[in-house]
Amino acid sequence: METSIVGVGVGITDRFRSVVEEKATRIEHLAPRAQRVEVKVTHRAYHNGRMEDSTVELTLTGKGPIVRAEAVDGDKFTALDLAVDKLCEQLRRAKDKRVDSRNHPRGAKFEKESGALQGIDLQPASVDVIRAVATGEIPIVTGNEEEEGYTPVVIRTKQFDPEWMTVEEAVDRMELVGHDFFLFIDARSDHPSVVYRRKGWDYGVISLSTQAAPVELAS
């Protein structure tokens, strides 16, 4: 498995590279089909008295979905250990799910009349949640007029190509990237949807009523 290491605001020493190579063998044991692991180390120094820290981001690519994990610590070696532990745990959970799905095939069914999902531990979002999303009832924090351009909220913007998949597949992908939600196009209804973790239930799903445009196939 190929390894790639990038440092942002920090140099990458030979010792760190050797530790990454050692950790890579552990990852490869759990994901033998993986082809490449990308390691990004970002060092941050603060001017408000806060201690410096390092963020280690791992991205595993190969035959199958992308797997990501991230950890932050004052020491980059500790952050690397934490990120590798997270990534390995996500790989183990995905492997257990594959074994379980072979032994207990999932037969999820969607009832159009009631909107209920049968055969999977998912709870559709309530009417209140859908209404809040549709009307934009989300508090927005803006900066003071005296501090033009300032905002305490850091917004990271990412764009992805739409992917059609089932709800079950979206849950699996969410687990692999280690996020609390996953955006996708429901293959059963063509509706833009998102699965998410929720209290009291394992997962939830929100879908927009507008259908997504079909994918244009190359001639």
Tab-separated table of C-alpha atoms in Angstrom:
chain	number	residue	atom	x	y	z
A	1	MET	CA	0.000	0.000	0.000
A	2	GLU	CA	1.341	3.415	-0.994
A	3	THR	CA	1.651	6.145	1.635
A	4	SER	CA	1.635	9.903	1.082
A	5	ILE	CA	2.457	12.426	3.831
A	6	VAL	CA	1.852	16.176	3.631
A	7	GLY	CA	2.708	18.733	6.301
A	8	VAL	CA	0.951	22.104	6.622
A	9	GLY	CA	2.819	24.478	8.898
A	10	VAL	CA	5.077	21.659	10.073
A	11	GLY	CA	8.005	19.685	8.685
A	12	ILE	CA	7.766	15.924	8.252
A	13	THR	CA	10.741	14.185	9.873
A	14	ASP	CA	12.179	10.798	8.958
A	15	ARG	CA	11.052	9.508	12.349
A	16	PHE	CA	7.453	10.505	11.655
A	17	ARG	CA	7.601	8.868	8.220
A	18	SER	CA	8.898	5.628	9.737
A	19	VAL	CA	6.067	5.628	12.302
A	20	VAL	CA	3.517	6.204	9.523
A	21	GLU	CA	4.938	3.257	7.557
A	22	GLU	CA	4.655	1.104	10.675
A	23	LYS	CA	1.049	2.135	11.226
A	24	ALA	CA	0.270	1.539	7.552
A	25	THR	CA	0.902	-2.182	7.956
A	26	ARG	CA	-1.791	-2.295	10.643
A	27	ILE	CA	-4.239	-0.514	8.337
A	28	GLU	CA	-3.352	-2.747	5.383
A	29	HIS	CA	-4.059	-5.835	7.506
A	30	LEU	CA	-7.644	-4.639	8.021
A	31	ALA	CA	-8.060	-3.299	4.482
A	32	PRO	CA	-6.014	-5.534	2.124
A	33	ARG	CA	-7.688	-3.995	-0.934
A	34	ALA	CA	-6.595	-0.477	0.001
A	35	GLN	CA	-4.170	1.079	-2.454
A	36	ARG	CA	-3.160	4.349	-0.833
A	37	VAL	CA	-3.286	6.102	2.528
A	38	GLU	CA	-2.884	9.882	2.579
A	39	VAL	CA	-1.662	11.508	5.795
A	40	LYS	CA	-2.096	15.254	6.248
A	41	VAL	CA	-0.543	16.902	9.317
A	42	THR	CA	-1.639	20.467	10.089
A	43	HIS	CA	0.121	22.437	12.843
A	44	ARG	CA	-1.712	25.377	14.381
A	45	ALA	CA	-0.254	28.097	16.590
A	46	TYR	CA	-2.649	30.422	18.407
A	47	HIS	CA	-2.137	34.007	19.563
A	48	ASN	CA	-4.642	34.003	22.415
A	49	GLY	CA	-2.610	31.912	24.851
A	50	ARG	CA	-4.064	28.621	23.669
A	51	MET	CA	-1.569	25.787	23.348
A	52	GLU	CA	-0.412	24.758	19.890
A	53	ASP	CA	-1.865	21.597	18.426
A	54	SER	CA	-1.583	19.300	15.429
A	55	THR	CA	-4.368	17.736	13.371
A	56	VAL	CA	-3.723	14.443	11.600
A	57	GLU	CA	-6.130	13.511	8.796
A	58	LEU	CA	-6.066	10.038	7.248
A	59	THR	CA	-7.702	9.225	3.907
A	60	LEU	CA	-7.757	5.620	2.721
A	61	THR	CA	-8.479	4.965	-0.949
A	62	GLY	CA	-8.633	1.836	-3.048
A	63	LYS	CA	-11.200	-0.590	-4.396
A	64	GLY	CA	-14.306	0.530	-2.574
A	65	PRO	CA	-15.508	3.640	-0.761
A	66	ILE	CA	-13.126	6.209	0.709
A	67	VAL	CA	-12.469	5.904	4.460
A	68	ARG	CA	-11.438	8.948	6.531
A	69	ALA	CA	-10.437	9.640	10.119
A	70	GLU	CA	-9.107	12.689	11.962
A	71	ALA	CA	-7.637	13.459	15.392
A	72	VAL	CA	-6.182	16.502	17.188
A	73	ASP	CA	-3.536	16.616	19.916
A	74	GLY	CA	-0.686	18.783	21.095
A	75	ASP	CA	1.735	16.100	19.888
A	76	LYS	CA	1.512	14.980	16.255
A	77	PHE	CA	2.579	11.433	17.116
A	78	THR	CA	-0.269	11.119	19.612
A	79	ALA	CA	-2.675	12.605	17.059
A	80	LEU	CA	-1.464	10.013	14.542
A	81	ASP	CA	-2.106	7.173	17.005
A	82	LEU	CA	-5.628	8.460	17.711
A	83	ALA	CA	-6.438	8.881	14.016
A	84	VAL	CA	-5.171	5.374	13.188
A	85	ASP	CA	-7.249	3.920	16.034
A	86	LYS	CA	-10.354	5.665	14.670
A	87	LEU	CA	-9.679	4.502	11.132
A	88	CYS	CA	-9.099	0.899	12.213
A	89	GLU	CA	-12.269	0.917	14.302
A	90	GLN	CA	-14.268	2.157	11.299
A	91	LEU	CA	-12.754	-0.603	9.153
A	92	ARG	CA	-13.604	-3.256	11.771
A	93	ARG	CA	-17.196	-2.047	12.043
A	94	ALA	CA	-17.559	-2.065	8.259
A	95	LYS	CA	-16.179	-5.609	8.105
A	96	ASP	CA	-18.561	-6.765	10.842
A	97	LYS	CA	-21.470	-5.225	8.947
A	98	ARG	CA	-20.496	-7.044	5.759
A	99	VAL	CA	-20.352	-10.355	7.624
A	100	ASP	CA	-23.680	-9.658	9.315
A	101	SER	CA	-25.332	-8.692	6.021
A	102	ARG	CA	-24.210	-11.994	4.474
A	103	ASN	CA	-25.582	-13.971	7.412
A	104	HIS	CA	-28.715	-11.858	7.777
A	105	PRO	CA	-29.672	-10.316	4.418
A	106	ARG	CA	-31.333	-6.969	4.790
A	107	GLY	CA	-34.750	-6.661	3.193
A	108	ALA	CA	-35.633	-3.047	3.757
A	109	LYS	CA	-38.940	-1.945	2.259
A	110	PHE	CA	-40.251	1.585	1.764
A	111	GLU	CA	-44.016	2.097	2.013
A	112	LYS	CA	-44.949	5.022	-0.223
A	113	GLU	CA	-48.360	5.485	1.391
A	114	SER	CA	-47.095	5.885	4.971
A	115	GLY	CA	-43.481	6.815	4.295
A	116	ALA	CA	-42.379	4.096	6.718
A	117	LEU	CA	-39.200	2.075	6.381
A	118	GLN	CA	-39.489	-1.598	7.258
A	119	GLY	CA	-36.627	-4.008	7.878
A	120	ILE	CA	-34.030	-1.415	8.926
A	121	ASP	CA	-33.466	0.521	12.125
A	122	LEU	CA	-34.190	3.941	10.667
A	123	GLN	CA	-36.662	6.562	11.807
A	124	PRO	CA	-37.914	9.122	9.261
A	125	ALA	CA	-37.538	12.732	10.365
A	126	SER	CA	-40.591	14.282	11.974
A	127	VAL	CA	-42.761	16.851	10.197
A	128	ASP	CA	-41.376	19.563	12.498
A	129	VAL	CA	-37.779	18.735	11.553
A	130	ILE	CA	-38.579	18.729	7.826
A	131	ARG	CA	-40.453	22.041	8.144
A	132	ALA	CA	-37.527	23.615	10.027
A	133	VAL	CA	-35.109	22.521	7.304
A	134	ALA	CA	-37.391	23.706	4.496
A	135	THR	CA	-38.059	27.141	6.022
A	136	GLY	CA	-34.478	27.757	7.097
A	137	GLU	CA	-35.253	28.073	10.802
A	138	ILE	CA	-31.583	27.842	11.724
A	139	PRO	CA	-29.955	30.535	13.906
A	140	ILE	CA	-27.241	32.483	12.120
A	141	VAL	CA	-24.509	34.183	14.120
A	142	THR	CA	-23.051	37.275	12.484
A	143	GLY	CA	-20.146	39.454	13.508
A	144	ASN	CA	-20.398	42.839	15.184
A	145	GLU	CA	-20.744	45.853	12.928
A	146	GLU	CA	-17.601	47.309	14.517
A	147	GLU	CA	-15.636	44.236	13.461
A	148	GLU	CA	-16.401	44.083	9.775
A	149	GLY	CA	-15.771	40.691	8.266
A	150	TYR	CA	-15.519	38.950	11.655
A	151	THR	CA	-17.580	35.875	12.391
A	152	PRO	CA	-17.088	33.327	15.187
A	153	VAL	CA	-18.363	30.583	12.878
A	154	VAL	CA	-15.867	28.808	10.631
A	155	ILE	CA	-17.662	27.433	7.568
A	156	ARG	CA	-15.954	24.739	5.499
A	157	THR	CA	-17.507	24.341	2.070
A	158	LYS	CA	-17.224	21.142	0.063
A	159	GLN	CA	-18.884	20.023	-3.150
A	160	PHE	CA	-19.336	16.448	-4.315
A	161	ASP	CA	-20.819	14.791	-7.371
A	162	PRO	CA	-24.264	13.273	-6.653
A	163	GLU	CA	-24.323	9.549	-5.920
A	164	TRP	CA	-27.390	7.328	-6.205
A	165	MET	CA	-27.590	4.627	-3.530
A	166	THR	CA	-29.971	2.978	-1.091
A	167	VAL	CA	-30.461	4.204	2.461
A	168	GLU	CA	-28.626	1.148	3.752
A	169	GLU	CA	-25.621	1.894	1.540
A	170	ALA	CA	-25.625	5.531	2.683
A	171	VAL	CA	-25.504	4.415	6.328
A	172	ASP	CA	-22.516	2.197	5.552
A	173	ARG	CA	-20.736	5.049	3.757
A	174	MET	CA	-21.407	7.387	6.682
A	175	GLU	CA	-19.815	4.883	9.040
A	176	LEU	CA	-16.745	4.568	6.820
A	177	VAL	CA	-16.029	8.311	6.667
A	178	GLY	CA	-16.728	8.694	10.405
A	179	HIS	CA	-19.249	11.520	10.013
A	180	ASP	CA	-22.558	12.114	11.787
A	181	PHE	CA	-24.423	12.507	8.491
A	182	PHE	CA	-24.135	11.549	4.811
A	183	LEU	CA	-25.727	13.267	1.797
A	184	PHE	CA	-26.864	11.146	-1.155
A	185	ILE	CA	-29.584	10.589	-3.770
A	186	ASP	CA	-32.051	7.883	-2.760
A	187	ALA	CA	-31.992	5.270	-5.536
A	188	ARG	CA	-35.564	4.233	-4.709
A	189	SER	CA	-37.141	7.679	-5.045
A	190	ASP	CA	-34.518	9.909	-6.753
A	191	HIS	CA	-34.933	12.339	-3.826
A	192	PRO	CA	-31.923	14.210	-2.374
A	193	SER	CA	-31.604	12.741	1.123
A	194	VAL	CA	-29.372	12.667	4.176
A	195	VAL	CA	-28.915	9.981	6.820
A	196	TYR	CA	-27.779	11.064	10.276
A	197	ARG	CA	-27.199	9.826	13.799
A	198	ARG	CA	-29.942	10.598	16.307
A	199	LYS	CA	-30.590	10.112	19.990
A	200	GLY	CA	-33.047	7.400	20.856
A	201	TRP	CA	-32.603	5.774	17.432
A	202	ASP	CA	-29.564	4.464	15.646
A	203	TYR	CA	-30.124	6.591	12.538
A	204	GLY	CA	-32.558	9.003	10.918
A	205	VAL	CA	-33.181	10.058	7.327
A	206	ILE	CA	-34.386	13.345	5.805
A	207	SER	CA	-35.458	13.609	2.163
A	208	LEU	CA	-36.403	16.591	0.015
A	209	SER	CA	-39.644	16.340	-1.926
A	210	THR	CA	-37.981	17.467	-5.192
A	211	GLN	CA	-36.508	14.722	-7.317
A	212	ALA	CA	-32.912	14.953	-8.505
A	213	ALA	CA	-32.154	15.215	-12.187
A	214	PRO	CA	-31.228	11.872	-13.790
A	215	VAL	CA	-27.586	11.126	-14.532
A	216	GLU	CA	-26.595	11.674	-18.144
A	217	LEU	CA	-24.797	8.627	-19.496
A	218	ALA	CA	-21.844	9.233	-21.760
A	219	SER	CA	-22.450	8.028	-25.313
